[in-house]
Structures are given as structure tokens and as C-alpha cells.
Amino acid sequence: MALDQSFVGRSYPPTEPYEVGREKIREFAEAVGDANPAYTDPEAAQALGHPDVIAPPTFVFAITFKAAGRVVADPQLGLDYSRVVHGDQKFAYNRPVRAGDRLTVTSTIETVRTMAGNDILDIRGEVHDQDGEHVVTAWTKLVARAAEEA
């Protein structure tokens, strides 16, 4: 069953603030194998003009994907998550994520379409810091595979 087109443009309330910690940034940088010292050494980050360590570009995926979960869990949308695969991800930064940021995410459904029986959902996550400054926009594409014929 195709998803309801009337959901395009629907926004969900901002998430609770996520506090970005140095240790989380370090762990993430190690996990993705990025040895950039700006991710682990406050002095290296400060030498680049940042007040503290910064996060690798894909760090915000964890909080934006969790925020997109509110969309996925909306029973009115009717998305069958058991059939969902992650189709694409992209980010547009105003500034890097920094240790000490308290980030919130507001998710909005940008597009809903059906192709070859698959439902495709594009979700935009607007990430703001504790001062209301826009930090990054993340786009997540989810594909709900068509049900298999019996």
C-alpha cells in the first residue's frame, strides 16, 4: 500500500537536546578510522579556530537517524519498518559539530513516492544548537521494499 502523499511537508517536534561529549567524538572517530587530531586533541582543534574538539562529518547521523525514527514510528504514516532499508544519506554543514554542543533535531518529510512498488521516503533533519544556531541539515532516504508476491 502506497504511503499517503499528504504527509509531505509534515514536521515533527524537536528532539530532546543531545549533549555532544569529547569522549563520544573520540570513540566515533576511532570507529570510522579517522585520525584527524581535531577530533581528539583540544589544542589541535583550537589551532584550527575551534573552541574545542570537533566531530567527524558523519557523527550527526546517529542523532538525525534517531530523530527520523519519530517519522517511521508515526502510525498514521503506515510505513512497514520491517521492509525498510537505508537508501541514502547526505549532510550540509553551516559549521562543525563541537564538543559541548547541545543539539536538537527537527524532522520533516520532504518527499513520499512509490517506484516499482517500493515506497521511498525522504526525511530532512534540521540540527540546531543550544543557542538556536543552525549547525547542519541531514537528508535521509528510506526505502520500504515492495511486499513479495505470494
mmCIF file of N, CA and C in Angstrom, residues 3-53:
data_model
loop_
_atom_site.group_PDB
_atom_site.id
_atom_site.type_symbol
_atom_site.label_atom_id
_atom_site.label_comp_id
_atom_site.label_asym_id
_atom_site.label_seq_id
_atom_site.Cartn_x
_atom_site.Cartn_y
_atom_site.Cartn_z
ATOM 1 N N LEU A 3 2.345 4.975 0.506
ATOM 2 C CA LEU A 3 2.268 5.929 1.605
ATOM 3 C C LEU A 3 1.450 7.148 1.180
ATOM 4 N N ASP A 4 0.865 7.782 2.148
ATOM 5 C CA ASP A 4 -0.017 8.925 1.932
ATOM 6 C C ASP A 4 0.785 10.175 1.566
ATOM 7 N N GLN A 5 0.543 10.724 0.383
ATOM 8 C CA GLN A 5 1.228 11.930 -0.097
ATOM 9 C C GLN A 5 0.950 13.155 0.781
ATOM 10 N N SER A 6 -0.139 13.131 1.534
ATOM 11 C CA SER A 6 -0.463 14.299 2.359
ATOM 12 C C SER A 6 0.554 14.502 3.483
ATOM 13 N N PHE A 7 1.444 13.540 3.717
ATOM 14 C CA PHE A 7 2.452 13.681 4.760
ATOM 15 C C PHE A 7 3.625 14.550 4.325
ATOM 16 N N VAL A 8 3.744 14.821 3.026
ATOM 17 C CA VAL A 8 4.825 15.679 2.544
ATOM 18 C C VAL A 8 4.690 17.048 3.201
ATOM 19 N N GLY A 9 5.778 17.511 3.792
ATOM 20 C CA GLY A 9 5.785 18.798 4.493
ATOM 21 C C GLY A 9 5.515 18.683 5.982
ATOM 22 N N ARG A 10 5.094 17.533 6.439
ATOM 23 C CA ARG A 10 4.818 17.358 7.874
ATOM 24 C C ARG A 10 6.120 17.381 8.657
ATOM 25 N N SER A 11 6.149 18.199 9.719
ATOM 26 C CA SER A 11 7.298 18.275 10.616
ATOM 27 C C SER A 11 6.934 17.680 11.960
ATOM 28 N N TYR A 12 7.934 17.172 12.626
ATOM 29 C CA TYR A 12 7.771 16.563 13.942
ATOM 30 C C TYR A 12 8.501 17.443 14.953
ATOM 31 N N PRO A 13 8.046 17.448 16.198
ATOM 32 C CA PRO A 13 8.651 18.340 17.202
ATOM 33 C C PRO A 13 10.143 18.060 17.376
ATOM 34 N N PRO A 14 10.897 19.076 17.790
ATOM 35 C CA PRO A 14 12.332 18.873 18.020
ATOM 36 C C PRO A 14 12.580 17.800 19.071
ATOM 37 N N THR A 15 13.693 17.114 18.908
ATOM 38 C CA THR A 15 14.099 16.098 19.885
ATOM 39 C C THR A 15 14.556 16.779 21.166
ATOM 40 N N GLU A 16 14.700 15.990 22.195
ATOM 41 C CA GLU A 16 15.352 16.476 23.406
ATOM 42 C C GLU A 16 16.813 16.757 23.056
ATOM 43 N N PRO A 17 17.449 17.710 23.727
ATOM 44 C CA PRO A 17 18.849 18.017 23.407
ATOM 45 C C PRO A 17 19.774 16.819 23.617
ATOM 46 N N TYR A 18 20.684 16.654 22.676
ATOM 47 C CA TYR A 18 21.748 15.644 22.763
ATOM 48 C C TYR A 18 23.041 16.403 23.040
ATOM 49 N N GLU A 19 23.678 16.084 24.180
ATOM 50 C CA GLU A 19 24.913 16.768 24.532
ATOM 51 C C GLU A 19 26.097 16.023 23.923
ATOM 52 N N VAL A 20 26.832 16.730 23.089
ATOM 53 C CA VAL A 20 27.985 16.161 22.402
ATOM 54 C C VAL A 20 29.186 16.205 23.347
ATOM 55 N N GLY A 21 29.753 15.038 23.621
ATOM 56 C CA GLY A 21 30.904 14.950 24.516
ATOM 57 C C GLY A 21 32.185 14.609 23.771
ATOM 58 N N ARG A 22 33.294 15.040 24.355
ATOM 59 C CA ARG A 22 34.601 14.730 23.762
ATOM 60 C C ARG A 22 34.802 13.233 23.569
ATOM 61 N N GLU A 23 34.411 12.472 24.574
ATOM 62 C CA GLU A 23 34.638 11.022 24.515
ATOM 63 C C GLU A 23 33.808 10.385 23.404
ATOM 64 N N LYS A 24 32.588 10.821 23.224
ATOM 65 C CA LYS A 24 31.750 10.301 22.124
ATOM 66 C C LYS A 24 32.386 10.611 20.776
ATOM 67 N N ILE A 25 32.911 11.826 20.632
ATOM 68 C CA ILE A 25 33.578 12.203 19.389
ATOM 69 C C ILE A 25 34.804 11.319 19.164
ATOM 70 N N ARG A 26 35.622 11.149 20.206
ATOM 71 C CA ARG A 26 36.817 10.310 20.091
ATOM 72 C C ARG A 26 36.440 8.888 19.693
ATOM 73 N N GLU A 27 35.444 8.319 20.379
ATOM 74 C CA GLU A 27 35.018 6.951 20.070
ATOM 75 C C GLU A 27 34.546 6.834 18.625
ATOM 76 N N PHE A 28 33.793 7.815 18.169
ATOM 77 C CA PHE A 28 33.285 7.781 16.799
ATOM 78 C C PHE A 28 34.438 7.880 15.804
ATOM 79 N N ALA A 29 35.354 8.806 16.037
ATOM 80 C CA ALA A 29 36.499 8.972 15.135
ATOM 81 C C ALA A 29 37.311 7.679 15.059
ATOM 82 N N GLU A 30 37.519 7.036 16.193
ATOM 83 C CA GLU A 30 38.238 5.751 16.196
ATOM 84 C C GLU A 30 37.456 4.696 15.424
ATOM 85 N N ALA A 31 36.148 4.655 15.625
ATOM 86 C CA ALA A 31 35.310 3.636 14.967
ATOM 87 C C ALA A 31 35.337 3.769 13.448
ATOM 88 N N VAL A 32 35.406 5.005 12.955
ATOM 89 C CA VAL A 32 35.429 5.198 11.498
ATOM 90 C C VAL A 32 36.858 5.286 10.960
ATOM 91 N N GLY A 33 37.839 5.158 11.854
ATOM 92 C CA GLY A 33 39.230 5.137 11.427
ATOM 93 C C GLY A 33 39.778 6.476 10.971
ATOM 94 N N ASP A 34 39.281 7.567 11.554
ATOM 95 C CA ASP A 34 39.751 8.900 11.175
ATOM 96 C C ASP A 34 40.642 9.453 12.277
ATOM 97 N N ALA A 35 41.911 9.580 11.983
ATOM 98 C CA ALA A 35 42.898 10.005 12.982
ATOM 99 C C ALA A 35 43.122 11.517 13.010
ATOM 100 N N ASN A 36 42.226 12.308 12.426
ATOM 101 C CA ASN A 36 42.374 13.761 12.435
ATOM 102 C C ASN A 36 42.479 14.231 13.887
ATOM 103 N N PRO A 37 43.569 14.906 14.259
ATOM 104 C CA PRO A 37 43.737 15.321 15.653
ATOM 105 C C PRO A 37 42.684 16.322 16.131
ATOM 106 N N ALA A 38 42.015 17.020 15.219
ATOM 107 C CA ALA A 38 40.962 17.965 15.627
ATOM 108 C C ALA A 38 39.790 17.231 16.274
ATOM 109 N N TYR A 39 39.728 15.910 16.096
ATOM 110 C CA TYR A 39 38.651 15.113 16.689
ATOM 111 C C TYR A 39 38.985 14.620 18.094
ATOM 112 N N THR A 40 40.265 14.680 18.472
ATOM 113 C CA THR A 40 40.665 14.110 19.759
ATOM 114 C C THR A 40 41.500 15.043 20.631
ATOM 115 N N ASP A 41 42.106 16.050 20.041
ATOM 116 C CA ASP A 41 43.034 16.923 20.758
ATOM 117 C C ASP A 41 42.500 18.359 20.773
ATOM 118 N N PRO A 42 42.062 18.840 21.949
ATOM 119 C CA PRO A 42 41.524 20.200 22.022
ATOM 120 C C PRO A 42 42.488 21.262 21.487
ATOM 121 N N GLU A 43 43.786 21.096 21.726
ATOM 122 C CA GLU A 43 44.761 22.088 21.242
ATOM 123 C C GLU A 43 44.825 22.084 19.713
ATOM 124 N N ALA A 44 44.764 20.910 19.104
ATOM 125 C CA ALA A 44 44.767 20.827 17.638
ATOM 126 C C ALA A 44 43.513 21.489 17.071
ATOM 127 N N ALA A 45 42.389 21.270 17.721
ATOM 128 C CA ALA A 45 41.135 21.886 17.261
ATOM 129 C C ALA A 45 41.207 23.408 17.425
ATOM 130 N N GLN A 46 41.743 23.863 18.545
ATOM 131 C CA GLN A 46 41.860 25.300 18.787
ATOM 132 C C GLN A 46 42.804 25.958 17.785
ATOM 133 N N ALA A 47 43.848 25.245 17.386
ATOM 134 C CA ALA A 47 44.781 25.775 16.382
ATOM 135 C C ALA A 47 44.079 25.989 15.039
ATOM 136 N N LEU A 48 42.985 25.273 14.827
ATOM 137 C CA LEU A 48 42.192 25.422 13.599
ATOM 138 C C LEU A 48 41.057 26.431 13.774
ATOM 139 N N GLY A 49 40.966 27.040 14.969
ATOM 140 C CA GLY A 49 39.958 28.072 15.210
ATOM 141 C C GLY A 49 38.688 27.589 15.877
ATOM 142 N N HIS A 50 38.686 26.358 16.385
ATOM 143 C CA HIS A 50 37.506 25.814 17.056
ATOM 144 C C HIS A 50 37.678 25.934 18.574
ATOM 145 N N PRO A 51 36.596 26.138 19.307
ATOM 146 C CA PRO A 51 36.717 26.274 20.760
ATOM 147 C C PRO A 51 37.027 24.949 21.470
ATOM 148 N N ASP A 52 36.755 23.828 20.823
ATOM 149 C CA ASP A 52 37.001 22.509 21.412
ATOM 150 C C ASP A 52 37.084 21.520 20.255
ATOM 151 N N VAL A 53 37.240 20.234 20.592
ATOM 152 C CA VAL A 53 37.316 19.237 19.531
ATOM 153 C C VAL A 53 36.037 19.264 18.699
#
